[in-house]
CSV table of N, CA and C in Angstrom, one decimal:
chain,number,residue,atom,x,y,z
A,1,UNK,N,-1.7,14.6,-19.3
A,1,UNK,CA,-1.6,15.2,-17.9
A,1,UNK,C,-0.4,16.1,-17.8
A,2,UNK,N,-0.8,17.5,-17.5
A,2,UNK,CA,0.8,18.3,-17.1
A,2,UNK,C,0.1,19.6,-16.3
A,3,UNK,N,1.0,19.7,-15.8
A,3,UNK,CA,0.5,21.1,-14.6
A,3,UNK,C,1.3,21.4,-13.6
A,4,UNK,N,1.2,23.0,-13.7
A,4,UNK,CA,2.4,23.7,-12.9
A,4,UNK,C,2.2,23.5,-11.3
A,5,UNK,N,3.3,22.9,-10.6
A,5,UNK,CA,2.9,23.0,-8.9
A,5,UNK,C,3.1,24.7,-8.6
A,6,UNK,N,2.0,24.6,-7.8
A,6,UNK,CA,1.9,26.3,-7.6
A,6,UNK,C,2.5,26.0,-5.6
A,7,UNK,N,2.4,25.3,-5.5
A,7,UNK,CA,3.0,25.0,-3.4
A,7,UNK,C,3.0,23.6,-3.2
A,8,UNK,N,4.3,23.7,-2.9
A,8,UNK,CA,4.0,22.4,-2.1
A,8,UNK,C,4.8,22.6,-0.6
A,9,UNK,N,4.6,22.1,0.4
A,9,UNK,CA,4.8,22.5,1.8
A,9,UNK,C,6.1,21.4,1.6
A,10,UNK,N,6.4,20.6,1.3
A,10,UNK,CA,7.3,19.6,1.5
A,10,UNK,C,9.1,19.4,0.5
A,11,UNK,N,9.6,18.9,1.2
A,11,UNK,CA,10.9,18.8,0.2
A,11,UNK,C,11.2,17.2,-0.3
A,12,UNK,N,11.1,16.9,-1.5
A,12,UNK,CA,10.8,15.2,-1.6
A,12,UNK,C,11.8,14.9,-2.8
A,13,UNK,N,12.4,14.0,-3.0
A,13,UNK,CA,13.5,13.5,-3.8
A,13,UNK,C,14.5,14.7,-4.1
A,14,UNK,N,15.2,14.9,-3.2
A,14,UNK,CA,16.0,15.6,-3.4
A,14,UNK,C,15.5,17.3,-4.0
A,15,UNK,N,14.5,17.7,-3.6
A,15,UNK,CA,14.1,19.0,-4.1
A,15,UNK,C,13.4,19.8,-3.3
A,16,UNK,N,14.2,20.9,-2.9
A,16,UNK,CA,13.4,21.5,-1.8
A,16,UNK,C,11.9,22.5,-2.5
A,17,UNK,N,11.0,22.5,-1.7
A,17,UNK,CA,9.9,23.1,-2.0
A,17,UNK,C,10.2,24.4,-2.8
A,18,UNK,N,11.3,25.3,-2.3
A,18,UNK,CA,11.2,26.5,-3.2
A,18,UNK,C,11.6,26.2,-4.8
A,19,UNK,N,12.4,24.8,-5.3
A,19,UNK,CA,12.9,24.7,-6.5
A,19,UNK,C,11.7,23.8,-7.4
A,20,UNK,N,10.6,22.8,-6.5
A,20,UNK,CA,9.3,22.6,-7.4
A,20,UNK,C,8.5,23.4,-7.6
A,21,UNK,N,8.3,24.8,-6.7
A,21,UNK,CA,7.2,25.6,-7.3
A,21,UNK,C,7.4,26.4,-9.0
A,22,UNK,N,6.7,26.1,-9.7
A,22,UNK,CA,6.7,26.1,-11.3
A,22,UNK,C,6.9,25.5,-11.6
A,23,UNK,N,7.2,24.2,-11.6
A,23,UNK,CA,7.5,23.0,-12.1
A,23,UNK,C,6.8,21.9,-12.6
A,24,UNK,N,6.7,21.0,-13.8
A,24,UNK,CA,6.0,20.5,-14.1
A,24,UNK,C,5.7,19.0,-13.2
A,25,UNK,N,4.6,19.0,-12.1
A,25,UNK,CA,4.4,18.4,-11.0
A,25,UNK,C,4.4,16.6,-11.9
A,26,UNK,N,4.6,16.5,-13.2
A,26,UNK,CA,4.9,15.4,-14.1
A,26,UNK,C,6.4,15.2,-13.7
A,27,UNK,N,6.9,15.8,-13.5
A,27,UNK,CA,8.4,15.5,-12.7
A,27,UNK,C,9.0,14.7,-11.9
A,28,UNK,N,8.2,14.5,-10.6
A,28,UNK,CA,7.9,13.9,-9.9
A,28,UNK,C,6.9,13.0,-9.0
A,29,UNK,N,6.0,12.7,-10.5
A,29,UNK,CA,5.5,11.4,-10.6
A,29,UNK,C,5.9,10.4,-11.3
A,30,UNK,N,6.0,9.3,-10.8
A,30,UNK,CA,6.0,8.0,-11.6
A,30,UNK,C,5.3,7.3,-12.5
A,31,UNK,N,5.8,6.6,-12.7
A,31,UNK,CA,4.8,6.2,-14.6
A,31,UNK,C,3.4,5.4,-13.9
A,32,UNK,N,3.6,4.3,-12.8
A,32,UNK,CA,2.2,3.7,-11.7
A,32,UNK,C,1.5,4.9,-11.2
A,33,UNK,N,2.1,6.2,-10.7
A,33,UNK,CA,1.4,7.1,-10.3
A,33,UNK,C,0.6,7.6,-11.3
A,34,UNK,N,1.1,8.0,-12.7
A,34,UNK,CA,0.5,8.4,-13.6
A,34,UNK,C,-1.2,8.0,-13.8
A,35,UNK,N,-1.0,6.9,-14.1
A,35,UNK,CA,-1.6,5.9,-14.8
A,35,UNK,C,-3.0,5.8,-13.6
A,36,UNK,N,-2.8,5.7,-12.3
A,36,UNK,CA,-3.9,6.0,-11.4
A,36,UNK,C,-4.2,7.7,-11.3
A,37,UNK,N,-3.7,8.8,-11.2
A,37,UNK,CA,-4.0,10.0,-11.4
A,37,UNK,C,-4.5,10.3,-12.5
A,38,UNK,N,-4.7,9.8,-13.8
A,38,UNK,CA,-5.6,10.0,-15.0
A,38,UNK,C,-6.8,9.5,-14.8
A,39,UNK,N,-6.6,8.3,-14.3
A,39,UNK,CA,-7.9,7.7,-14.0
A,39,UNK,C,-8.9,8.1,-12.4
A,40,UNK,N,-8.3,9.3,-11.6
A,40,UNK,CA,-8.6,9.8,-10.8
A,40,UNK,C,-9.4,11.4,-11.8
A,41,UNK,N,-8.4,12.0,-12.3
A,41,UNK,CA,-8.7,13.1,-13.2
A,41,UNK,C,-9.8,13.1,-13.7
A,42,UNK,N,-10.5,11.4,-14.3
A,42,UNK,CA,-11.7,11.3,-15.6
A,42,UNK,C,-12.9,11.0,-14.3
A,43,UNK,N,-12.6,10.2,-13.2
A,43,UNK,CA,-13.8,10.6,-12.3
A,43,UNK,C,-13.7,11.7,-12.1
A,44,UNK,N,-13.4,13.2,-11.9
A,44,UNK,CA,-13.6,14.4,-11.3
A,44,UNK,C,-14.4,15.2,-12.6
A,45,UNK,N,-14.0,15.0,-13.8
A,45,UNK,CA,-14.4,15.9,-15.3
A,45,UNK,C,-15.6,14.6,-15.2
A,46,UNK,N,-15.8,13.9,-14.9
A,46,UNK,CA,-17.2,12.7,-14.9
A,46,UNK,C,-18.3,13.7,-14.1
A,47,UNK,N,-19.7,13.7,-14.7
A,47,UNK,CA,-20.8,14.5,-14.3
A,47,UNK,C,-20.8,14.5,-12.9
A,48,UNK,N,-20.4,14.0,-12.2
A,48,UNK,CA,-21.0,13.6,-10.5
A,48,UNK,C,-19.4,13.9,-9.8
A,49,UNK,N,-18.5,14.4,-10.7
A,49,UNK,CA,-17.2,15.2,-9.8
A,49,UNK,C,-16.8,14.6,-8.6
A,50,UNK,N,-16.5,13.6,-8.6
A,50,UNK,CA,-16.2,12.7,-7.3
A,50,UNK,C,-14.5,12.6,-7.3
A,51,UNK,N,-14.0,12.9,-6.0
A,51,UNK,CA,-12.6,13.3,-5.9
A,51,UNK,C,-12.4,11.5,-5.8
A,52,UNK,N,-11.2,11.6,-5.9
A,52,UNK,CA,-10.2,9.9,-6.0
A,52,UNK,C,-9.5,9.9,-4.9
A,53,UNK,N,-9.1,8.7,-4.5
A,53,UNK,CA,-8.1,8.7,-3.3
A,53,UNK,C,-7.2,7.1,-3.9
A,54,UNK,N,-6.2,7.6,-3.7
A,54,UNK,CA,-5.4,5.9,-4.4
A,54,UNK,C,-3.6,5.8,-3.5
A,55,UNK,N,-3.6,4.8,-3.6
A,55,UNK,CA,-2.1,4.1,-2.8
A,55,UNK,C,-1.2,3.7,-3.9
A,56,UNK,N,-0.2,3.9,-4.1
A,56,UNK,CA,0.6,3.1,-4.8
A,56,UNK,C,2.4,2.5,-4.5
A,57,UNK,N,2.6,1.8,-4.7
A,57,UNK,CA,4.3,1.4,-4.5
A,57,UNK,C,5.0,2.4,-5.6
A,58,UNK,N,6.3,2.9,-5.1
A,58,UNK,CA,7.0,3.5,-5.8
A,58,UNK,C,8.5,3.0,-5.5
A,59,UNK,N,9.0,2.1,-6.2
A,59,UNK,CA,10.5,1.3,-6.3
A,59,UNK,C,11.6,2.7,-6.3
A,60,UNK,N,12.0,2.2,-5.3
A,60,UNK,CA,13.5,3.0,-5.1
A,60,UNK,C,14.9,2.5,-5.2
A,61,UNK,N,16.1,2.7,-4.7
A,61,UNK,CA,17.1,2.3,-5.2
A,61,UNK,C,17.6,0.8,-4.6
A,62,UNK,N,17.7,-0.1,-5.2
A,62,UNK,CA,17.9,-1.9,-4.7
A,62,UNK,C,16.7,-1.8,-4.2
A,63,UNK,N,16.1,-2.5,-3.0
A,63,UNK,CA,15.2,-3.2,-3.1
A,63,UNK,C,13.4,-2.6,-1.7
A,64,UNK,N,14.8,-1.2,-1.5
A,64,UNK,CA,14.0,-0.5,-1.2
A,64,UNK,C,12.5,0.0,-2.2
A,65,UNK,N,11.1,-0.1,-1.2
A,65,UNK,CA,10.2,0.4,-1.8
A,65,UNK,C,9.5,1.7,-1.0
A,66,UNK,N,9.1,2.7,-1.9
A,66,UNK,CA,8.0,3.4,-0.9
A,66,UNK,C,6.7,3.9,-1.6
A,67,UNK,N,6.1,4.0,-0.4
A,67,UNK,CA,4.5,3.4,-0.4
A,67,UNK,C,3.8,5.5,-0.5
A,68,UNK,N,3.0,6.0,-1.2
A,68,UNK,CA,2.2,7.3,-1.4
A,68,UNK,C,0.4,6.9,-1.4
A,69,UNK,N,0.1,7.8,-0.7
A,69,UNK,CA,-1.2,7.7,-0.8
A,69,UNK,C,-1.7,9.0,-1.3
A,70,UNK,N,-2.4,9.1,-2.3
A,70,UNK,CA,-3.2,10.3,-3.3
A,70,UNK,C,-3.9,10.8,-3.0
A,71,UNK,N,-4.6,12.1,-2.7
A,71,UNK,CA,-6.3,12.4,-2.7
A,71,UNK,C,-5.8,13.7,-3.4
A,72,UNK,N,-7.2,13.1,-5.0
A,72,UNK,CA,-7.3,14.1,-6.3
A,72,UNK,C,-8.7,14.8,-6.0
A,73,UNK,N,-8.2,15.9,-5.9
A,73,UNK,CA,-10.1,16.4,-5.7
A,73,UNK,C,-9.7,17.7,-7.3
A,74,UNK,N,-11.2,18.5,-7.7
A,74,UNK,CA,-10.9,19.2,-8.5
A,74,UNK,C,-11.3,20.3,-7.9
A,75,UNK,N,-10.5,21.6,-8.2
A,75,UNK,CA,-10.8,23.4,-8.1
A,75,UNK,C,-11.9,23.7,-9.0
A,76,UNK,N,-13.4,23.7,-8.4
A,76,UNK,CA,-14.1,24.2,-9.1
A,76,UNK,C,-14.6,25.7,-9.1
A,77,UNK,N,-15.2,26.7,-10.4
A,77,UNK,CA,-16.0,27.9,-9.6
A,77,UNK,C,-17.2,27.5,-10.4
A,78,UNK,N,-18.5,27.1,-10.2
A,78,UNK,CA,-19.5,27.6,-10.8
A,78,UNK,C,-19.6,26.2,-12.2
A,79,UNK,N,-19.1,25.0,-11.5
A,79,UNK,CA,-18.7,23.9,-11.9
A,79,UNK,C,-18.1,23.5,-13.4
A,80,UNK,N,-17.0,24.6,-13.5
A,80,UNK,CA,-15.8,24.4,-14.3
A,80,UNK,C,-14.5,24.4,-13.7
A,81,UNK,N,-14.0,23.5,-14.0
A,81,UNK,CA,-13.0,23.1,-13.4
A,81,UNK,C,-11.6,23.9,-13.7
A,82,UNK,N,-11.0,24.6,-12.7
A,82,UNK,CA,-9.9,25.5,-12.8
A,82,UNK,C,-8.9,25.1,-12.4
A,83,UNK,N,-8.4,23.5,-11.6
A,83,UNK,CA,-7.5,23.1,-11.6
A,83,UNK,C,-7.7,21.9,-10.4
A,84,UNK,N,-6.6,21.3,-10.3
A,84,UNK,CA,-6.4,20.2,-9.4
A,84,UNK,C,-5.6,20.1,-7.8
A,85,UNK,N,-6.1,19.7,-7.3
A,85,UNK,CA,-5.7,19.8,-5.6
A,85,UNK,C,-5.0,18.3,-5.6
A,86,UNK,N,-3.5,18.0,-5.5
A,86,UNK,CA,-3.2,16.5,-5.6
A,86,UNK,C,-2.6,16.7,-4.2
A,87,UNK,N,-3.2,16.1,-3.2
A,87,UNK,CA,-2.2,15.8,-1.9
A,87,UNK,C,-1.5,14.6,-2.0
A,88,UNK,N,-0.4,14.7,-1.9
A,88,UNK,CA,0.4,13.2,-1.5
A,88,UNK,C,0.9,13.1,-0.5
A,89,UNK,N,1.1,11.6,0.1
A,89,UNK,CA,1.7,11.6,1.4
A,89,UNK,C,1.7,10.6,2.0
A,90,UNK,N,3.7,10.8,2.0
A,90,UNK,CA,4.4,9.5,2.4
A,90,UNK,C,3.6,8.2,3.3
A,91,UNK,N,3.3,7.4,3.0
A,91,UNK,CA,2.8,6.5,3.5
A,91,UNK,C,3.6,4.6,4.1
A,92,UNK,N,5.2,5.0,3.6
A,92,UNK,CA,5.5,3.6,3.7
A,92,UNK,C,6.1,3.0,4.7
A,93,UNK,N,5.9,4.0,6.3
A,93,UNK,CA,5.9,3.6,7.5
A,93,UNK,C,4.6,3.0,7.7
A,94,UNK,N,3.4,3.6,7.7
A,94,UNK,CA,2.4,2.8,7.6
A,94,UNK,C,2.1,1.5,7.3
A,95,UNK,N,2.5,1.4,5.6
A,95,UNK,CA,2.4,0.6,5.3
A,95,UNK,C,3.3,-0.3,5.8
A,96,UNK,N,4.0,-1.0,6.0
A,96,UNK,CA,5.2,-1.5,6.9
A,96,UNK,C,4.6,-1.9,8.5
A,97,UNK,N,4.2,-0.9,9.0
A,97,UNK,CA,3.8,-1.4,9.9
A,97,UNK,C,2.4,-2.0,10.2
A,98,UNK,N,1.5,-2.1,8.9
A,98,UNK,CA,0.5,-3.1,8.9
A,98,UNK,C,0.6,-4.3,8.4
A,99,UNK,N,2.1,-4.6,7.5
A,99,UNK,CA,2.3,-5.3,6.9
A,99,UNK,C,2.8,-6.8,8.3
A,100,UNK,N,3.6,-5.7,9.4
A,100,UNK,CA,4.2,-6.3,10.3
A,100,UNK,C,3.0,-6.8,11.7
A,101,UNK,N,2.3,-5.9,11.4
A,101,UNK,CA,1.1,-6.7,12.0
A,101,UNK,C,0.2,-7.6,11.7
A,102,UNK,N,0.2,-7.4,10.5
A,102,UNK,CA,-0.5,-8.9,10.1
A,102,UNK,C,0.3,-10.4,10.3
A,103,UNK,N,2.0,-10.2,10.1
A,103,UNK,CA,2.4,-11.3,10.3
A,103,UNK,C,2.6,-11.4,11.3
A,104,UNK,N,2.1,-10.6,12.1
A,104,UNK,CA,2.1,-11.4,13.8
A,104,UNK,C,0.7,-11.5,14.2
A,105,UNK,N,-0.1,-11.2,13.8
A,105,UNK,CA,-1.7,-11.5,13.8
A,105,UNK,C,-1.6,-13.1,13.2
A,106,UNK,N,-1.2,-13.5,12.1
A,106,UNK,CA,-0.8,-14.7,11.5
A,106,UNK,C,0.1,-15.4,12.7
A,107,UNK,N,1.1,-14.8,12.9
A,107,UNK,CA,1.8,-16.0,14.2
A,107,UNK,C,1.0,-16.3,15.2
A,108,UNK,N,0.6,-15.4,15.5
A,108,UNK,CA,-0.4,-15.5,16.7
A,108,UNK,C,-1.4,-16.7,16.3
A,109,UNK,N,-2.2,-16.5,15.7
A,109,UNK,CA,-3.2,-17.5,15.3
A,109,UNK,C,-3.0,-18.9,14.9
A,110,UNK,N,-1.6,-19.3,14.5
A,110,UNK,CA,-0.6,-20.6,14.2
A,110,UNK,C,-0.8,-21.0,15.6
A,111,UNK,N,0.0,-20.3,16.7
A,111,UNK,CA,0.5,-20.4,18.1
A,111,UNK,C,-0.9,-20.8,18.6
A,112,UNK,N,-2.0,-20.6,18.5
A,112,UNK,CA,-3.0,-20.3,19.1
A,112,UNK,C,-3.6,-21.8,18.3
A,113,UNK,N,-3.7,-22.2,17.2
A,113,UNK,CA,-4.0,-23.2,17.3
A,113,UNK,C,-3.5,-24.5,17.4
A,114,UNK,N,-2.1,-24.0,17.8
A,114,UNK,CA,-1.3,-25.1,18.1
A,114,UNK,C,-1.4,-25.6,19.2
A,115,UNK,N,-1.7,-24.5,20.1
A,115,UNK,CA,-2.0,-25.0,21.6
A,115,UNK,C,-3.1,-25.3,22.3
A,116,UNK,N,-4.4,-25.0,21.0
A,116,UNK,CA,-5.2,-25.9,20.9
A,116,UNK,C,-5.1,-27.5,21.1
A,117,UNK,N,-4.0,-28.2,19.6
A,117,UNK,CA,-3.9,-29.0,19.3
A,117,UNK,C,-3.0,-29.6,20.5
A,118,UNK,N,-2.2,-29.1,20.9
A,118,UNK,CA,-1.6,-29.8,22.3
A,118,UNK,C,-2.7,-30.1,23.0
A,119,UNK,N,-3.4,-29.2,23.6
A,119,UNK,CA,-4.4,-29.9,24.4
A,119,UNK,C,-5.5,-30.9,24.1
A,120,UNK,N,-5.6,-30.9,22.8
A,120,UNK,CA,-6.5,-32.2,21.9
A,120,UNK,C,-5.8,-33.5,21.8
A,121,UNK,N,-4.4,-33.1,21.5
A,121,UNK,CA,-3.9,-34.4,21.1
A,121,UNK,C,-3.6,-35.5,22.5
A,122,UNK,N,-3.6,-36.6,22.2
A,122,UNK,CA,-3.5,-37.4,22.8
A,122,UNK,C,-2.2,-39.1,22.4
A,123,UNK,N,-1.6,-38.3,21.3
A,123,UNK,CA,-0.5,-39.5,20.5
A,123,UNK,C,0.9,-38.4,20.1
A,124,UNK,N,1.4,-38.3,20.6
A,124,UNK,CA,2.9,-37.5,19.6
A,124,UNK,C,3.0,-37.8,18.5
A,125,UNK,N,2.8,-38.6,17.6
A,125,UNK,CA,2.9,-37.8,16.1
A,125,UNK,C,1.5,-37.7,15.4
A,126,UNK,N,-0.1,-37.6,15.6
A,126,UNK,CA,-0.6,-37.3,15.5
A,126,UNK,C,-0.8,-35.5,15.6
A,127,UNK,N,0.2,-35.2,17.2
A,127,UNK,CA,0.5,-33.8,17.4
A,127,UNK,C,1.1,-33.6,16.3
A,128,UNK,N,2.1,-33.7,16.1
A,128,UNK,CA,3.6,-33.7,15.2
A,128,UNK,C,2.7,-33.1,13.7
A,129,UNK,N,1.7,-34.0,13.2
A,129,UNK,CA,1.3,-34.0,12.1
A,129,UNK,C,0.1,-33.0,11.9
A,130,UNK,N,-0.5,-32.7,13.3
A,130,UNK,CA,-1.6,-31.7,13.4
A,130,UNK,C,-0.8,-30.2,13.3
A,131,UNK,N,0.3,-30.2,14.5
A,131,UNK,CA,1.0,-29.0,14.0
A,131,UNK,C,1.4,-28.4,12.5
A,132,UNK,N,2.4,-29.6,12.0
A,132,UNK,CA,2.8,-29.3,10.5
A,132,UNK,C,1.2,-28.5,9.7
A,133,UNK,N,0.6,-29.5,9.7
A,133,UNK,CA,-0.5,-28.8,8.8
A,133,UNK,C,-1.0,-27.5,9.2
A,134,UNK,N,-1.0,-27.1,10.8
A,134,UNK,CA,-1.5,-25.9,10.8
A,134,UNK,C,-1.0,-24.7,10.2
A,135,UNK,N,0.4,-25.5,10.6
A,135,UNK,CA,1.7,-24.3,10.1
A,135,UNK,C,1.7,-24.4,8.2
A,136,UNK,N,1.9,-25.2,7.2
A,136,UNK,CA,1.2,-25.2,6.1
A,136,UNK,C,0.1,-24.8,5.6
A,137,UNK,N,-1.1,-24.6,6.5
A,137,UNK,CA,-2.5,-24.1,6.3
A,137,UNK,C,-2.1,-22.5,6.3
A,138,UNK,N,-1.4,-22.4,7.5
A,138,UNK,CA,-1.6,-20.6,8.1
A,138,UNK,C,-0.3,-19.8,7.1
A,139,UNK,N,0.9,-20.7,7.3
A,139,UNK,CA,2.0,-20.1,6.8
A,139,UNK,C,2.7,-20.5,5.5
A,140,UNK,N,2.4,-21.1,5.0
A,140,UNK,CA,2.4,-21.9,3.7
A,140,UNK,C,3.8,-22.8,3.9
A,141,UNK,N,4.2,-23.2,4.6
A,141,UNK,CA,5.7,-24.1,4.9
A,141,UNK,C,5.5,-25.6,4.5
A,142,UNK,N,5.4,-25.7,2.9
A,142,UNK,CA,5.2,-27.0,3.3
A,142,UNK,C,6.3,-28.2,3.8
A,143,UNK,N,7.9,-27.5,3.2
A,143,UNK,CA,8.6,-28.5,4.1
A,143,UNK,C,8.6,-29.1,5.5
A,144,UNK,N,7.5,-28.5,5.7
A,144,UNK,CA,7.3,-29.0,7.2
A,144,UNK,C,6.6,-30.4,7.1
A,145,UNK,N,5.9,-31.0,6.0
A,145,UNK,CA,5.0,-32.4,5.8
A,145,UNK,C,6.4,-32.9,5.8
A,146,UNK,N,7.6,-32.8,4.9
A,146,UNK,CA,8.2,-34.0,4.4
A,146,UNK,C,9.2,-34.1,5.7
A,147,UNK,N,9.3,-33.6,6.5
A,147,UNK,CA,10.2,-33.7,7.7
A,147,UNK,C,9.6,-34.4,8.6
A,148,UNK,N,7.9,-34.8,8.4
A,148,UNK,CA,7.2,-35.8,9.6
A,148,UNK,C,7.1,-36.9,9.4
């Protein structure tokens, strides 16, 4: 895989757009990014030319991570392929914030059947023991059994 960026509209790891145009856009990808863009590349040269679309993590400095989403289509004239259209785009607010909704979709649903179980139970530690497990079931805590 190698190929010259002919534009890019963006300034990304420290490189403003005028200093990647010519540049080998292998530069600034990652070795996970690679590895899915080749395998985006062999669907497009594949008879039925079908563009790829892919997500990946890209580890940054300590323990920061950030999240790219790909769409590989190919430049065709007369169905030979003259080059590659790679859009990327920052994706790890996104990601982040579905990540933060699920764990409150998850809390929610604990809460929700917990106050179910208030209204079922009829013994305090029957409660006690119906909660723990829900919270083990939903949230995986199991120190919560050895504490009842």
């Amino acid at each position: 895989l190698e190929g010259i960026i002919l534009f890019t509209n963006i300034s990304s790891a420290g490189v403003t757009a005028e200093d990647a145009a010519g540049r080998n856009f292998l530069d600034f990808i990652g070795k996970d990014q690679r590895r899915y863009l080749k395998k985006a590349m062999q669907k497009i040269l594949a008879p039925e030319g079908a563009s790829s679309r892919f997500q990946v993590a890209e580890p940054g400095d300590g323990e920061s991570t950030s999240w790219w989403s790909y769409e590989v289509s190919g430049i065709k004239d007369d169905e030979v392929i003259l080059g590659y259209l790679i859009i990327g785009t920052d994706v790890t607010s996104l990601v982040a914030s579905e990540e933060e909704l699920r764990q409150k979709n998850r809390a929610l649903g604990v809460l929700s059947q917990c106050n179910q179980a208030i209204v079922r139970s009829s013994q305090k530690q029957g409660l006690l023991k119906r909660i723990c497990d829900i919270i083990v079931d939903k949230i995986g805590r199991a120190s919560c059994r050895e504490r009842v």
